[in-house]
Short mmCIF file of C-alpha atoms in Angstrom, two decimals:
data_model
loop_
_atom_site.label_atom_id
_atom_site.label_comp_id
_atom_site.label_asym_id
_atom_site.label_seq_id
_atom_site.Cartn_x
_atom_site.Cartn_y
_atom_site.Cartn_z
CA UNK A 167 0.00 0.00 0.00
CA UNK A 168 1.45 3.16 -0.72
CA UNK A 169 2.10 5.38 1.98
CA UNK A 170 0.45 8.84 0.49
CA UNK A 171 2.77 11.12 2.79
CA UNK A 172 5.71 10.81 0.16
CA UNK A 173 3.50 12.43 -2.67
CA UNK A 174 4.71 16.12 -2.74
CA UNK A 175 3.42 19.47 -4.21
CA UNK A 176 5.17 23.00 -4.75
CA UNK A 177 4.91 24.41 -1.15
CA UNK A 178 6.82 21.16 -0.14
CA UNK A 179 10.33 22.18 -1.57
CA UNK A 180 12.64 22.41 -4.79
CA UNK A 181 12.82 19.56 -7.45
CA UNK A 182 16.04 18.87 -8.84
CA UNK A 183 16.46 17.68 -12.78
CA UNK A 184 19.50 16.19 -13.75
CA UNK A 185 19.76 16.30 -16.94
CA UNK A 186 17.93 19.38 -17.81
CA UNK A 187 19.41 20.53 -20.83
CA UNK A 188 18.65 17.53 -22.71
CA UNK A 189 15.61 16.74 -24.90
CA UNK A 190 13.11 15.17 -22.12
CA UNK A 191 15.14 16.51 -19.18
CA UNK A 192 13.83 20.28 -20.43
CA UNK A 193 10.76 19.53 -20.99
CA UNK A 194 10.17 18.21 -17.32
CA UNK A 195 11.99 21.43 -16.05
CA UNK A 196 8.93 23.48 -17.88
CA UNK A 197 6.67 21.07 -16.41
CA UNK A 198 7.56 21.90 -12.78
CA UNK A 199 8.05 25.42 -13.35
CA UNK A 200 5.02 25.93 -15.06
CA UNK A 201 2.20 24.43 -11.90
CA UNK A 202 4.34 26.66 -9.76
CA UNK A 203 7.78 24.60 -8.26
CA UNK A 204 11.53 26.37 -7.96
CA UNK A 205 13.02 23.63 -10.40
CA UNK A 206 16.78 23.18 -10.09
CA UNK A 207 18.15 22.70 -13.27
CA UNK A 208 21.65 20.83 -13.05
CA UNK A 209 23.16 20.64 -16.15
CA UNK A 210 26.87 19.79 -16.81
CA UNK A 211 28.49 23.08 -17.94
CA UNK A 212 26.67 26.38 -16.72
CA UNK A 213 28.20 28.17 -19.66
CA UNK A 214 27.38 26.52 -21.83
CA UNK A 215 24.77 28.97 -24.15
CA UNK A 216 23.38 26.68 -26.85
CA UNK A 217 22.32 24.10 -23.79
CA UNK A 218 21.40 26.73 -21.06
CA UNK A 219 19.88 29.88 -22.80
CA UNK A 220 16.75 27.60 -23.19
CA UNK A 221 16.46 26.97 -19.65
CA UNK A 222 17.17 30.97 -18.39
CA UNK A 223 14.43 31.87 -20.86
CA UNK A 224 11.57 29.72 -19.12
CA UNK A 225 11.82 32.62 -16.68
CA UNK A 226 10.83 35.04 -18.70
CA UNK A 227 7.43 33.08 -19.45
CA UNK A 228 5.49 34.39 -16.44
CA UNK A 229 5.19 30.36 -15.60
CA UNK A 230 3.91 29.99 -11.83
CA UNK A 231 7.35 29.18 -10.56
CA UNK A 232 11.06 29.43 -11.25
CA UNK A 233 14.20 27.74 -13.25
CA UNK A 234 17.94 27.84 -10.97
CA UNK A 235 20.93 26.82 -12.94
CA UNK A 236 23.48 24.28 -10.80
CA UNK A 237 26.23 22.41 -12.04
CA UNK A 238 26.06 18.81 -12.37
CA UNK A 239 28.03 15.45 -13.51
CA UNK A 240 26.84 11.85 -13.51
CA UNK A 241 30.88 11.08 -13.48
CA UNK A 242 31.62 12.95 -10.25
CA UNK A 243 30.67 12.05 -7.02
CA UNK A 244 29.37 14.84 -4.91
CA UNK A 245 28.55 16.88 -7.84
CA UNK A 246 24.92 16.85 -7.19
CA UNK A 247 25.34 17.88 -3.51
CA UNK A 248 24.78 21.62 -3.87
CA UNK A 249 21.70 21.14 -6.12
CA UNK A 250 19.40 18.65 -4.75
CA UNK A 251 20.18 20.66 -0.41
CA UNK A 252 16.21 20.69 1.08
CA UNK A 253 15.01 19.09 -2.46
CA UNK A 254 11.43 17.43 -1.78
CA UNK A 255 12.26 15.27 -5.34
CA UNK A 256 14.79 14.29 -7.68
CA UNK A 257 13.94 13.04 -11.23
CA UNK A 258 17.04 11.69 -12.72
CA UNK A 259 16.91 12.25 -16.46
CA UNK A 260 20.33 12.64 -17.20
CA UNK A 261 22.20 9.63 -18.78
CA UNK A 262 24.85 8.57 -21.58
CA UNK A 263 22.58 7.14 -24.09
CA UNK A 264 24.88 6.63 -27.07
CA UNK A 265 24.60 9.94 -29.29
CA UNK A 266 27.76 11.35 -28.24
CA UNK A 267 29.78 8.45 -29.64
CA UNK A 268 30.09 6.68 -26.08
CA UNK A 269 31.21 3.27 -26.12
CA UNK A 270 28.85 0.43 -24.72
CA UNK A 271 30.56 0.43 -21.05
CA UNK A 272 30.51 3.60 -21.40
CA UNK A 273 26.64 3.97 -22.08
CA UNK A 274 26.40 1.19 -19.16
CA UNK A 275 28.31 2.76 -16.70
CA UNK A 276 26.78 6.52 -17.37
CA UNK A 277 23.05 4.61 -16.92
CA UNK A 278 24.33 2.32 -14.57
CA UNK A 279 27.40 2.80 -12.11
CA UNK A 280 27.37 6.46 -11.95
CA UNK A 281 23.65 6.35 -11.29
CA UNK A 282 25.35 5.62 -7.30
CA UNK A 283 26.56 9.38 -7.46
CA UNK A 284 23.22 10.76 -7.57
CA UNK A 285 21.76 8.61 -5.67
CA UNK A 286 24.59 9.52 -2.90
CA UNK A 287 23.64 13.17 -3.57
CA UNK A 288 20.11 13.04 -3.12
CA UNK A 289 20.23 10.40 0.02
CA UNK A 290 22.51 13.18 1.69
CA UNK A 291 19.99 16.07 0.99
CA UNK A 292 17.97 14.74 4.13
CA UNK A 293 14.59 15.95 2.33
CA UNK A 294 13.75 13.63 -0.51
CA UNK A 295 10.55 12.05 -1.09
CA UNK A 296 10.56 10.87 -4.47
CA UNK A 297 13.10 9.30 -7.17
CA UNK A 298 11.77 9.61 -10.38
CA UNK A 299 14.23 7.95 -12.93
CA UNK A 300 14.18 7.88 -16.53
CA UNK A 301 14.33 4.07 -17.50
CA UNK A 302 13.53 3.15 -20.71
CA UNK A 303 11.14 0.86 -22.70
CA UNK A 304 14.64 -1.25 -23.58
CA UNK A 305 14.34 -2.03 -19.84
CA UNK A 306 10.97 -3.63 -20.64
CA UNK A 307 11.39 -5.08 -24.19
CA UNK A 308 12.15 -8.68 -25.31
CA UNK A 309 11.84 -11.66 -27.48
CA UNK A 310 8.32 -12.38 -28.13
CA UNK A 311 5.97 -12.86 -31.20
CA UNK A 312 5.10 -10.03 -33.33
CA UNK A 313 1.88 -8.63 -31.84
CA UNK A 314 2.90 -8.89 -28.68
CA UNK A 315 1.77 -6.51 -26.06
CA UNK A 316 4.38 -5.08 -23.66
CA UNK A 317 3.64 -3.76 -20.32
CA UNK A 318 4.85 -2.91 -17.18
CA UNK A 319 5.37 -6.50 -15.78
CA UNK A 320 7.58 -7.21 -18.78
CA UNK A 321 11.71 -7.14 -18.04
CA UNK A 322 14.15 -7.07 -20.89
CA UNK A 323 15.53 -10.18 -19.43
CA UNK A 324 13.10 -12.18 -19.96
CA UNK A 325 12.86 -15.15 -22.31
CA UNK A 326 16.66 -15.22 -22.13
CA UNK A 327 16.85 -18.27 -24.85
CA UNK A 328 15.53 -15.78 -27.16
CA UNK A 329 18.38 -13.26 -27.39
CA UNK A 330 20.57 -16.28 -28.97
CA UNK A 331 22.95 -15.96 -25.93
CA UNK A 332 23.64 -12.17 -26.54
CA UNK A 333 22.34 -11.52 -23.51
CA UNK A 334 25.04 -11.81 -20.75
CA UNK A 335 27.27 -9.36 -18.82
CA UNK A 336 30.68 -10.05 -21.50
CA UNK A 337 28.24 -8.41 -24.24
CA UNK A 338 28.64 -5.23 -22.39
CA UNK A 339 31.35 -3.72 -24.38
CA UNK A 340 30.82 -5.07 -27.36
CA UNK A 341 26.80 -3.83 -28.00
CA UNK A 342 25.32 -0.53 -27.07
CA UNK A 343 21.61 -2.01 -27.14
CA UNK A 344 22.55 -4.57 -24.29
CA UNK A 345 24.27 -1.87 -22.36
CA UNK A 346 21.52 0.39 -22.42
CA UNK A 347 18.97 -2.02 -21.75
CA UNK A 348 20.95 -3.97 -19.14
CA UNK A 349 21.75 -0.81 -17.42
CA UNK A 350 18.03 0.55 -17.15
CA UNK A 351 16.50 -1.98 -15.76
CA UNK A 352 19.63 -2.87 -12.88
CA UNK A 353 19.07 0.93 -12.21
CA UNK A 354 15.65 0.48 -11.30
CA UNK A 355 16.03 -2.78 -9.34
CA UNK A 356 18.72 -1.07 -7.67
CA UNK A 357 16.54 1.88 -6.68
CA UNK A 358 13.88 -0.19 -5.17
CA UNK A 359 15.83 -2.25 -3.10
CA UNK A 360 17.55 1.17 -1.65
CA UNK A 361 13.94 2.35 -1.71
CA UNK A 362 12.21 -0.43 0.16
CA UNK A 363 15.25 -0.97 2.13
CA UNK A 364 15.71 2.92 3.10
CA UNK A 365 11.42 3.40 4.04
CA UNK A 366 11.92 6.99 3.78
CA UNK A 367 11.24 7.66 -0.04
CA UNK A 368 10.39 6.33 -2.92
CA UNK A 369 11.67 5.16 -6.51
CA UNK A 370 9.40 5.00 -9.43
CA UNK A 371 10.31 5.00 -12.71
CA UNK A 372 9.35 6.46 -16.28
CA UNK A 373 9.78 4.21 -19.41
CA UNK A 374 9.56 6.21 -22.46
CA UNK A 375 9.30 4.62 -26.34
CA UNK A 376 9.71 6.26 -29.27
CA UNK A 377 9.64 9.65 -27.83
CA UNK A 378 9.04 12.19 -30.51
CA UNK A 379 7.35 16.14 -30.47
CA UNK A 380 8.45 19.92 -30.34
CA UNK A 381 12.57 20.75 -29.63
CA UNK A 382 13.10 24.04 -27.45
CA UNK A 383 16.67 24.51 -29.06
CA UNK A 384 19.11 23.55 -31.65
CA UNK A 385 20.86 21.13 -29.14
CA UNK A 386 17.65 18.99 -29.15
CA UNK A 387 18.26 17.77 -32.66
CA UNK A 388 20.53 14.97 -31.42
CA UNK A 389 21.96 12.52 -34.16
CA UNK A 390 19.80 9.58 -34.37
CA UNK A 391 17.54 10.17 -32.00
CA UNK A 392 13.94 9.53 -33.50
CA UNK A 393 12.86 13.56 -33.97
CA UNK A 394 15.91 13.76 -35.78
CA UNK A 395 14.43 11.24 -38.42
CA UNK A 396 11.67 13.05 -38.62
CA UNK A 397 13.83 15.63 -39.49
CA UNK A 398 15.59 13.89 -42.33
CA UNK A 399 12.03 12.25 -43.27
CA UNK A 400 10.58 15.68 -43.79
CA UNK A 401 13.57 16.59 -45.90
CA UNK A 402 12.61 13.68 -48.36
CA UNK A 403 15.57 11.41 -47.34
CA UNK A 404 15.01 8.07 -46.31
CA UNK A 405 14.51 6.58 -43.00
CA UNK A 406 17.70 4.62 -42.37
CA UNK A 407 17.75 3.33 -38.28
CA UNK A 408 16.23 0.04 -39.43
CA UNK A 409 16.72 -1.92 -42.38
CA UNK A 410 14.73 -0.69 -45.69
CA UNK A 411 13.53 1.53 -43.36
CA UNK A 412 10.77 -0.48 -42.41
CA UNK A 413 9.73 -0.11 -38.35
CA UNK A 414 6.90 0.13 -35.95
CA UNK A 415 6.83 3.44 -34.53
CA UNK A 416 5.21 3.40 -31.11
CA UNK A 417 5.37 7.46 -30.80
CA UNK A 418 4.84 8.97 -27.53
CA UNK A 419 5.13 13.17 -27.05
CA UNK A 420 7.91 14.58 -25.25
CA UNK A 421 5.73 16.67 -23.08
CA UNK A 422 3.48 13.58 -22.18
CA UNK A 423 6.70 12.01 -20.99
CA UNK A 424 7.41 14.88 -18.72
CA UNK A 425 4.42 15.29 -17.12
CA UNK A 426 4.40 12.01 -16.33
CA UNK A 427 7.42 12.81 -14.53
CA UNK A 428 5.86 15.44 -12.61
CA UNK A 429 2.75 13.23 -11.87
CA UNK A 430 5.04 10.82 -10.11
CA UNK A 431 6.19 13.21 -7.93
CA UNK A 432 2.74 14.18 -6.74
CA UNK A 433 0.64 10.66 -7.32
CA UNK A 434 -0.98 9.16 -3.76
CA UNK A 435 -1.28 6.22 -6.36
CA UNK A 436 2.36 5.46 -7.42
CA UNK A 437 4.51 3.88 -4.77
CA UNK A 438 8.21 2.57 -4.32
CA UNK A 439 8.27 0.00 -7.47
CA UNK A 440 5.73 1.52 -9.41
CA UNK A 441 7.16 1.77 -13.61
CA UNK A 442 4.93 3.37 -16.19
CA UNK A 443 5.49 2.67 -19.94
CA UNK A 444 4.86 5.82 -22.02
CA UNK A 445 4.45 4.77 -25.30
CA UNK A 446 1.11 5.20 -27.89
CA UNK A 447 -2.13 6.04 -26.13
CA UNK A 448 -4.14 3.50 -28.44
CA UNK A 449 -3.74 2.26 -31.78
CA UNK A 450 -3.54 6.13 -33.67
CA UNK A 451 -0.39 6.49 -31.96
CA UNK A 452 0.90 3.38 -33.80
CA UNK A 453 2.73 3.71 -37.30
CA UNK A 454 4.62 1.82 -39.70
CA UNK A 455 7.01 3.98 -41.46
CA UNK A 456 4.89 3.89 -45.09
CA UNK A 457 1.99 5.33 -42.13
CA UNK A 458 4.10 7.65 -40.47
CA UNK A 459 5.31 9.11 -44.26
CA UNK A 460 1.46 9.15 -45.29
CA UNK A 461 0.79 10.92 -41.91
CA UNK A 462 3.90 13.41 -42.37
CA UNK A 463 2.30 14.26 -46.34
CA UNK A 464 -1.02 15.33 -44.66
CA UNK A 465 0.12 17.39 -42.06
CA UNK A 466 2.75 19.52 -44.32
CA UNK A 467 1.56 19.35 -47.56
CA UNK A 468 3.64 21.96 -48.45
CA UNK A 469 6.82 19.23 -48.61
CA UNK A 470 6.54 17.64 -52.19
CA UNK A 471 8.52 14.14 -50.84
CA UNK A 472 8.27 13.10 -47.66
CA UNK A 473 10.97 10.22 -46.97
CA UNK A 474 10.43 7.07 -44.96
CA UNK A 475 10.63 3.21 -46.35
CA UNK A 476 11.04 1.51 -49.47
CA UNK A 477 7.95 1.31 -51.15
CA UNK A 478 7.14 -0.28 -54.36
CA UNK A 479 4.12 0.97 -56.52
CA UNK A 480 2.84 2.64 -53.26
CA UNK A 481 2.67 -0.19 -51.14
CA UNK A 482 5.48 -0.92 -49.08
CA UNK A 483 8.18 -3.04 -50.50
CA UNK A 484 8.83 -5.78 -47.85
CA UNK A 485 6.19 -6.50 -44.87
CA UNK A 486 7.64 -4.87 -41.24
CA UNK A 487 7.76 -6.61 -38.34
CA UNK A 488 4.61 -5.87 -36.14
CA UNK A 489 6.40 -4.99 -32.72
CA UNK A 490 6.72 -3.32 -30.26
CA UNK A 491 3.22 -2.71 -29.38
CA UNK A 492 2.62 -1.13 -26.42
CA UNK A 493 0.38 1.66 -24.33
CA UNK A 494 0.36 3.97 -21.97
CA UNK A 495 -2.62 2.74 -20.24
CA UNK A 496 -1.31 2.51 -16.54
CA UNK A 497 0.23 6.30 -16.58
CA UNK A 498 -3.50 7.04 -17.83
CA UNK A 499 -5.05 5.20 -15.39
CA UNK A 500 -3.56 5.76 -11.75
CA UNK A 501 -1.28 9.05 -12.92
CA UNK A 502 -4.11 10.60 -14.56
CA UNK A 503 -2.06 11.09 -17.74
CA UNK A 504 -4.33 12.98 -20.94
CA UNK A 505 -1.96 12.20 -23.66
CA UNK A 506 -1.70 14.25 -26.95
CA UNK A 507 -3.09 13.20 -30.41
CA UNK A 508 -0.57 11.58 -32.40
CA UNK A 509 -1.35 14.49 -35.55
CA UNK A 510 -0.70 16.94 -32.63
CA UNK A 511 2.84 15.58 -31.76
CA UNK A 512 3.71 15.07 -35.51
CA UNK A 513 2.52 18.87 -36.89
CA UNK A 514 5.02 20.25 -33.53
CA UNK A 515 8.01 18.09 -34.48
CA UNK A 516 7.85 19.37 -37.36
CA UNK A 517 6.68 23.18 -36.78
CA UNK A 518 9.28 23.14 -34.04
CA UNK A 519 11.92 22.43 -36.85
CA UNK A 520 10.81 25.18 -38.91
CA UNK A 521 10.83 27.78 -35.85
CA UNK A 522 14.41 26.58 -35.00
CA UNK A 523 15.40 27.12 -38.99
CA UNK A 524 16.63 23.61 -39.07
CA UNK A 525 14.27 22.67 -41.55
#
């Protein structure tokens, strides 16, 4: 049973975002800031303008409460010490996830090992409630038959036999995937156990899909991260993360995924263990490439080619496999999550593009 004492609210203290420069991380700052809490931003280099300037201008949108800049590094312990002092929460979004040419231990020991520094940090501020961390659907993903449905009792450990024997510790270094993956979900058995062993706070965790929607800067249009194919979709190029292109997104907004953050923080629902998957809301938020290119066309039919998959006399040229399929329903359900329309996500990827002149 949860004990409803640990949700918080903005009279209760600062939240600390680590993280908060990056793509979700930002997002969940506005979040805060904007139902009234004194967010504190910790990113890793104050000075930083084309990752900060983003974050000092939130103040100048009359939101309900306020940003503060602190300094910040997963890598160094006691780094987070200044930052999270008298914090009611800490949502850990900050992470190496493999877009700034990290190796595989490196991506496992920036989602993993150094997760102990922050956790260090925020067990010393004396005040914390909640740990919200940003897992990850890999955490929850696995071998199964196309069609199946994922959800939050799923572990990406499970059904072992089907990884082909890929999936053990000595595959570390040698593939990013099974890093990241491995690393989430040890993170979040990790926090638990301190959690449930600790009895003064709680861990819950956030595990976002394909996470698509508008950018707030430049910086947001990270190499290979899935608004960035959008990007090169809408510029008529192909999609090229999977093979012919062909893939099931399962597209959830970037804004969704922070408030679910937030609504963590505050639930008298969620409890130490609790994981949400944010991925599609139903079906609509479901697309094959060929659908996601037919979608794209509608909503800016001003672009005379939009790029996705190989298609063949406008059918697609090879079936995709139909996975993963998965929903939101739980962070709907006891979080009270409203998620956006798929056609609203899509038309602010891409009108976020244009107001950034990247497109």
């Amino acid at each position: 049973m949860a004990n409803n004492n640990r949700a918080i609210g903005p009279n209760d203290g600062p939240v600390a975002v680590t993280g908060a420069s990056g793509y979700i991380g930002s997002w969940i700052v506005q979040d805060f800031a904007e139902v009234g809490y004194t967010v504190r931003a910790c990113v890793r280099d104050l000075n930083n303008s084309d990752k900060v300037d983003h974050l000092k201008a939130l103040n100048d949108e009359g939101l309900r409460g306020r940003v503060e800049l602190f300094q910040g590094d997963i890598w160094k312990a006691g780094s987070y010490d200044e930052a999270f002092a008298d914090c009611s929460a800490i949502i850990h979004a900050g992470a190496a996830v493999g877009y700034n040419r990290e190796t595989p231990q490196e991506v496992y020991d920036g989602c993993f090992t150094e997760n102990q520094h922050v956790l260090d940090s925020a067990l010393r501020s004396g005040t914390m409630r909640r740990f919200v961390f940003t897992s990850s659907f890999a955490a929850v993903g696995h071998p199964r038959p196309q069609g199946y449905v994922f959800t939050e009792r799923d572990w990406c450990g499970d059904n072992i036999e089907g990884y082909r024997g890929r999936w053990t510790d000595e595959m570390i270094p040698k593939n990013r995937d099974i890093a990241y993956a491995m690393a989430k979900a040890a993170s979040e058995k990790m926090l638990y156990e301190k959690a449930e062993d600790d009895g003064t706070w709680d861990a819950i965790a956030i595990l976002p899909l394909h996470v698509i929607g508008p950018l707030m800067c430049k910086n947001h249009d990270q190499g290979w991260s899935w608004q960035n194919c959008i990007k090169y979709m809408l510029q008529g190029q192909p999609y090229k993360k999977a093979r012919g292109g062909r893939m099931l997104w399962n597209n959830v907004d970037v804004r969704d995924v922070a408030r679910a953050h937030r609504l963590c923080a505050e639930s008298i629902v969620a409890k130490n263990g609790s994981r949400y998957i944010l991925s599609a809301k139903d079906r609509d938020g479901e697309l094959f490439t060929w659908q996601m290119q037919e979608r794209l066309g509608e909503l800016f039919p001003n672009i005379e080619s939009v790029g996705g998959e190989e298609m063949n006399n406008g059918h697609p040229a090879e079936s995709t496999y139909d996975s993963p399929r998965s929903y939101c329903l739980l962070a709907m359900q006891e979080l009270g999550l409203e998620p956006y329309d798929i056609d609203d996500t899509l038309r602010e990827t891409g009108n976020s593009y244009y107001r950034l002149g990247l497109l």
